[in-house]
Amino acid sequence: MCVAGVRLDRAAPEFIRLYPVPFRWMATDQQFKKYDVIDVDLIPPINDLRPESNRLNIDTVRREGKVIKDIRARGAILEPLIGPTMCELRAGVVQNMNATSLGLVRVRTLKGVIVEPGQPWTPSQQAKIDRALQQESLFGDATPPELKPPRFIAKYHYFCETADCPGHKQRILDWELTAFQLRLRNMSDDAAAESIRRRFHDELCADDKRTHFFVGNIADPTKRRNFSVLGVYAPPKLSDFAATLDLGI
């Protein structure tokens, strides 16, 4: 499991990537949720020079007991992290494959959510899953549940704030999408696909919100120019929200 988050132990918030995270073998009091604050010792990554990438010392994971759910509290952390644009991030990786690999980008125009049927794991994907399970098995003796391919793949189609942006179609890798699909297992394919569009477009990215996407690329150097959407940050419109934050915006 790979976790992207924000580190809060420096003068200003910074993006961070933790991999691998053997979540299923962590003690119950160590397992953390979205927006949890944790304390953990970091280890230099192996064969990954992306600036945000780190490994974690599993024995040192400790939940702080603080969950940043309030949109104003999250905004105070996230607003300073907005930018560069998606086009600029991609251009940086084209120039240097170890350039910035995580970002929070503004969405200028959201064209829609594309929902497609999922596909069986390819041989290379299955090999990666098998290797990950072998690594995770070092942390415990339990047999993990079978990792099944998703029923649907969803992508955001949008334009970033670069003036001549050609548009981006990026797969949604937010764990929330996986969990949401499980709730739709008794629906027909058409009804489930429409529910995904409604949730990830109409609700998360409503017209009264300023939509931003957390984006990140993957470790494979040959594919690093391809980014995915890892999550959504959509606070109220700036005129309704800025007064609640001391950010100078």
Short mmCIF file of C-alpha atoms in Angstrom, two decimals:
data_model
loop_
_atom_site.label_atom_id
_atom_site.label_comp_id
_atom_site.label_asym_id
_atom_site.label_seq_id
_atom_site.Cartn_x
_atom_site.Cartn_y
_atom_site.Cartn_z
CA MET A 1 0.00 0.00 0.00
CA CYS A 2 1.23 3.49 -0.87
CA VAL A 3 0.13 6.50 1.20
CA ALA A 4 0.40 10.12 0.07
CA GLY A 5 0.00 12.79 2.71
CA VAL A 6 1.36 16.02 4.17
CA ARG A 7 4.18 16.19 6.69
CA LEU A 8 3.72 18.74 9.45
CA ASP A 9 7.06 18.56 11.26
CA ARG A 10 8.81 21.30 9.30
CA ALA A 11 8.48 25.06 9.03
CA ALA A 12 5.84 24.71 6.30
CA PRO A 13 3.66 21.75 5.21
CA GLU A 14 5.21 19.46 2.58
CA PHE A 15 3.88 16.57 0.56
CA ILE A 16 5.18 13.12 1.46
CA ARG A 17 4.83 9.61 0.03
CA LEU A 18 5.17 6.52 2.23
CA TYR A 19 5.75 3.15 0.57
CA PRO A 20 5.31 0.35 1.30
CA VAL A 21 2.79 0.58 4.14
CA PRO A 22 1.85 -2.96 5.34
CA PHE A 23 -1.49 -1.69 6.60
CA ARG A 24 -3.17 -5.07 7.04
CA TRP A 25 -0.41 -6.23 9.38
CA MET A 26 -0.29 -3.10 11.52
CA ALA A 27 -1.61 -3.24 15.06
CA THR A 28 -5.15 -1.93 15.49
CA ASP A 29 -3.96 1.11 17.44
CA GLN A 30 -1.50 1.92 14.63
CA GLN A 31 -3.95 1.75 11.74
CA PHE A 32 -4.83 5.25 10.59
CA LYS A 33 -7.60 6.75 8.50
CA LYS A 34 -7.93 9.63 6.09
CA TYR A 35 -6.99 12.94 7.76
CA ASP A 36 -5.44 11.20 10.79
CA VAL A 37 -2.24 12.75 12.16
CA ILE A 38 0.48 10.15 12.80
CA ASP A 39 4.02 10.21 14.14
CA VAL A 40 6.54 7.89 12.45
CA ASP A 41 10.28 7.53 11.90
CA LEU A 42 11.29 7.71 8.24
CA ILE A 43 13.83 5.61 6.36
CA PRO A 44 15.55 6.65 3.10
CA PRO A 45 13.85 5.07 0.07
CA ILE A 46 15.38 2.33 -2.03
CA ASN A 47 15.78 3.07 -5.76
CA ASP A 48 13.37 6.03 -5.67
CA LEU A 49 14.84 9.51 -5.94
CA ARG A 50 11.55 11.39 -6.13
CA PRO A 51 11.80 14.14 -3.48
CA GLU A 52 8.59 13.21 -1.65
CA SER A 53 9.28 9.46 -1.37
CA ASN A 54 10.11 7.84 1.97
CA ARG A 55 9.81 4.52 3.70
CA LEU A 56 8.52 4.22 7.23
CA ASN A 57 9.72 2.29 10.25
CA ILE A 58 6.61 0.24 10.91
CA ASP A 59 7.46 -0.23 14.59
CA THR A 60 7.35 3.52 15.21
CA VAL A 61 3.90 4.33 13.78
CA ARG A 62 1.84 6.13 16.40
CA ARG A 63 -1.52 7.84 15.96
CA GLU A 64 -1.60 11.30 17.50
CA GLY A 65 -5.32 11.05 18.23
CA LYS A 66 -6.03 14.08 16.05
CA VAL A 67 -8.20 13.91 12.93
CA ILE A 68 -8.24 16.97 10.66
CA LYS A 69 -11.79 16.74 9.35
CA ASP A 70 -12.84 20.37 9.58
CA ILE A 71 -12.54 22.04 6.17
CA ARG A 72 -11.06 25.21 7.72
CA ALA A 73 -8.37 23.27 9.57
CA ARG A 74 -7.50 21.35 6.41
CA GLY A 75 -7.52 24.56 4.41
CA ALA A 76 -4.91 26.16 6.66
CA ILE A 77 -2.59 23.26 5.79
CA LEU A 78 -3.48 22.72 2.15
CA GLU A 79 -4.00 26.20 0.68
CA PRO A 80 -0.24 27.01 0.76
CA LEU A 81 0.42 23.78 -1.16
CA ILE A 82 -1.76 24.66 -4.16
CA GLY A 83 0.29 24.91 -7.38
CA PRO A 84 2.05 24.43 -9.74
CA THR A 85 -0.43 23.55 -12.48
CA MET A 86 -0.85 20.01 -13.79
CA CYS A 87 0.80 20.97 -17.07
CA GLU A 88 3.77 22.42 -15.16
CA LEU A 89 4.15 19.29 -13.03
CA ARG A 90 4.15 17.10 -16.10
CA ALA A 91 6.66 19.35 -17.90
CA GLY A 92 8.95 19.12 -14.88
CA VAL A 93 8.96 15.34 -14.98
CA VAL A 94 9.60 15.35 -18.73
CA GLN A 95 12.74 17.38 -18.03
CA ASN A 96 13.79 15.40 -14.94
CA MET A 97 12.13 12.11 -13.99
CA ASN A 98 12.94 12.81 -10.32
CA ALA A 99 11.18 16.18 -10.31
CA THR A 100 8.21 17.01 -8.08
CA SER A 101 5.87 14.02 -8.13
CA LEU A 102 3.01 15.07 -5.84
CA GLY A 103 0.88 18.18 -6.12
CA LEU A 104 -2.40 19.93 -5.42
CA VAL A 105 -3.66 21.46 -8.67
CA ARG A 106 -6.53 23.83 -9.35
CA VAL A 107 -9.20 22.65 -11.78
CA ARG A 108 -10.12 25.44 -14.19
CA THR A 109 -12.83 23.46 -15.99
CA LEU A 110 -14.14 20.04 -15.06
CA LYS A 111 -15.49 18.30 -18.14
CA GLY A 112 -16.76 15.21 -16.39
CA VAL A 113 -16.09 11.81 -14.87
CA ILE A 114 -15.47 8.90 -17.24
CA VAL A 115 -16.53 5.51 -15.86
CA GLU A 116 -15.33 2.38 -17.65
CA PRO A 117 -15.61 -1.35 -16.87
CA GLY A 118 -12.69 -2.72 -14.89
CA GLN A 119 -10.36 -5.28 -16.43
CA PRO A 120 -8.64 -8.37 -15.03
CA TRP A 121 -5.13 -7.87 -13.71
CA THR A 122 -2.51 -7.96 -16.45
CA PRO A 123 0.40 -10.40 -15.92
CA SER A 124 2.68 -7.51 -14.91
CA GLN A 125 0.09 -6.15 -12.44
CA GLN A 126 -0.40 -9.60 -10.94
CA ALA A 127 3.37 -9.98 -10.58
CA LYS A 128 3.54 -6.65 -8.70
CA ILE A 129 0.69 -7.73 -6.42
CA ASP A 130 2.44 -11.02 -5.71
CA ARG A 131 5.70 -9.24 -4.87
CA ALA A 132 3.86 -6.81 -2.58
CA LEU A 133 2.17 -9.67 -0.77
CA GLN A 134 5.52 -11.37 -0.30
CA GLN A 135 6.92 -8.17 1.21
CA GLU A 136 3.89 -7.69 3.45
CA SER A 137 4.03 -11.31 4.62
CA LEU A 138 7.27 -10.42 6.41
CA PHE A 139 5.17 -8.38 8.86
CA GLY A 140 2.75 -11.13 9.87
CA ASP A 141 1.62 -14.71 9.46
CA ALA A 142 -1.99 -14.10 8.45
CA THR A 143 -3.08 -14.82 4.89
CA PRO A 144 -4.35 -11.59 3.34
CA PRO A 145 -7.66 -11.52 1.46
CA GLU A 146 -7.52 -11.83 -2.29
CA LEU A 147 -6.93 -8.50 -3.98
CA LYS A 148 -9.54 -8.29 -6.71
CA PRO A 149 -9.47 -5.89 -9.66
CA PRO A 150 -11.98 -3.02 -9.40
CA ARG A 151 -15.40 -3.39 -10.99
CA PHE A 152 -15.04 0.07 -12.56
CA ILE A 153 -12.24 2.43 -13.50
CA ALA A 154 -13.04 6.13 -13.19
CA LYS A 155 -11.16 9.09 -14.66
CA TYR A 156 -11.44 12.83 -14.31
CA HIS A 157 -11.41 14.86 -17.55
CA TYR A 158 -10.42 18.44 -16.77
CA PHE A 159 -8.39 21.50 -17.73
CA CYS A 160 -5.84 22.96 -15.34
CA GLU A 161 -4.95 26.64 -15.02
CA THR A 162 -2.22 26.63 -17.67
CA ALA A 163 -3.55 28.97 -20.37
CA ASP A 164 -3.02 26.54 -23.26
CA CYS A 165 -3.77 23.36 -21.28
CA PRO A 166 -4.77 20.61 -23.75
CA GLY A 167 -6.81 18.83 -21.08
CA HIS A 168 -6.06 15.93 -18.77
CA LYS A 169 -7.74 12.54 -18.39
CA GLN A 170 -6.42 10.97 -15.21
CA ARG A 171 -7.47 7.84 -13.40
CA ILE A 172 -8.92 8.24 -9.91
CA LEU A 173 -6.86 6.21 -7.42
CA ASP A 174 -8.52 7.57 -4.30
CA TRP A 175 -9.26 4.76 -1.84
CA GLU A 176 -12.68 6.37 -1.40
CA LEU A 177 -13.58 5.17 -4.90
CA THR A 178 -12.74 1.57 -3.96
CA ALA A 179 -14.83 1.77 -0.81
CA PHE A 180 -17.70 3.46 -2.66
CA GLN A 181 -17.80 0.69 -5.27
CA LEU A 182 -18.24 -1.91 -2.55
CA ARG A 183 -21.43 -0.15 -1.50
CA LEU A 184 -22.75 -0.46 -5.05
CA ARG A 185 -22.18 -4.20 -5.46
CA ASN A 186 -25.91 -5.00 -5.63
CA MET A 187 -26.65 -2.37 -8.30
CA SER A 188 -26.73 -2.95 -12.03
CA ASP A 189 -23.68 -1.77 -13.97
CA ASP A 190 -25.52 1.24 -15.41
CA ALA A 191 -26.92 2.34 -12.05
CA ALA A 192 -23.58 1.86 -10.30
CA ALA A 193 -21.69 3.82 -12.95
CA GLU A 194 -24.18 6.69 -12.66
CA SER A 195 -23.80 6.67 -8.87
CA ILE A 196 -20.03 7.00 -9.26
CA ARG A 197 -20.44 9.95 -11.63
CA ARG A 198 -22.91 11.62 -9.28
CA ARG A 199 -20.66 11.13 -6.23
CA PHE A 200 -17.33 12.14 -7.77
CA HIS A 201 -18.65 14.91 -10.02
CA ASP A 202 -21.90 16.38 -8.75
CA GLU A 203 -21.19 16.00 -5.02
CA LEU A 204 -17.42 16.22 -4.51
CA CYS A 205 -16.94 18.83 -7.25
CA ALA A 206 -20.17 20.83 -6.97
CA ASP A 207 -20.51 24.22 -8.62
CA ASP A 208 -20.33 26.06 -5.28
CA LYS A 209 -16.86 24.64 -4.55
CA ARG A 210 -13.30 25.39 -5.70
CA THR A 211 -12.18 22.04 -7.03
CA HIS A 212 -8.56 20.92 -6.68
CA PHE A 213 -7.04 17.49 -7.25
CA PHE A 214 -4.27 15.79 -5.32
CA VAL A 215 -2.14 14.25 -8.07
CA GLY A 216 0.85 11.93 -8.10
CA ASN A 217 2.87 9.74 -10.42
CA ILE A 218 4.29 6.25 -9.94
CA ALA A 219 7.74 4.83 -9.30
CA ASP A 220 8.31 3.35 -12.78
CA PRO A 221 10.65 5.91 -14.45
CA THR A 222 9.24 5.11 -17.90
CA LYS A 223 5.73 6.15 -16.80
CA ARG A 224 6.37 9.06 -14.47
CA ARG A 225 4.96 11.69 -16.81
CA ASN A 226 1.56 10.06 -16.29
CA PHE A 227 -0.17 11.38 -13.16
CA SER A 228 -3.27 10.06 -11.39
CA VAL A 229 -5.83 11.78 -9.16
CA LEU A 230 -5.31 10.66 -5.56
CA GLY A 231 -8.06 12.70 -3.97
CA VAL A 232 -10.19 15.84 -4.06
CA TYR A 233 -9.89 19.08 -2.11
CA ALA A 234 -12.98 21.20 -2.76
CA PRO A 235 -13.54 24.00 -0.23
CA PRO A 236 -16.25 26.63 -0.70
CA LYS A 237 -15.75 29.39 -3.26
CA LEU A 238 -12.89 31.71 -2.30
CA SER A 239 -15.13 34.65 -1.42
CA ASP A 240 -16.94 32.49 1.13
CA PHE A 241 -13.89 30.73 2.52
CA ALA A 242 -10.87 33.03 2.66
CA ALA A 243 -12.16 34.99 5.63
CA THR A 244 -12.00 31.86 7.79
CA LEU A 245 -8.27 31.33 7.16
CA ASP A 246 -5.26 33.42 8.09
CA LEU A 247 -3.36 32.84 4.84
CA GLY A 248 -3.09 36.28 3.33
CA ILE A 249 -5.16 35.29 0.29
#
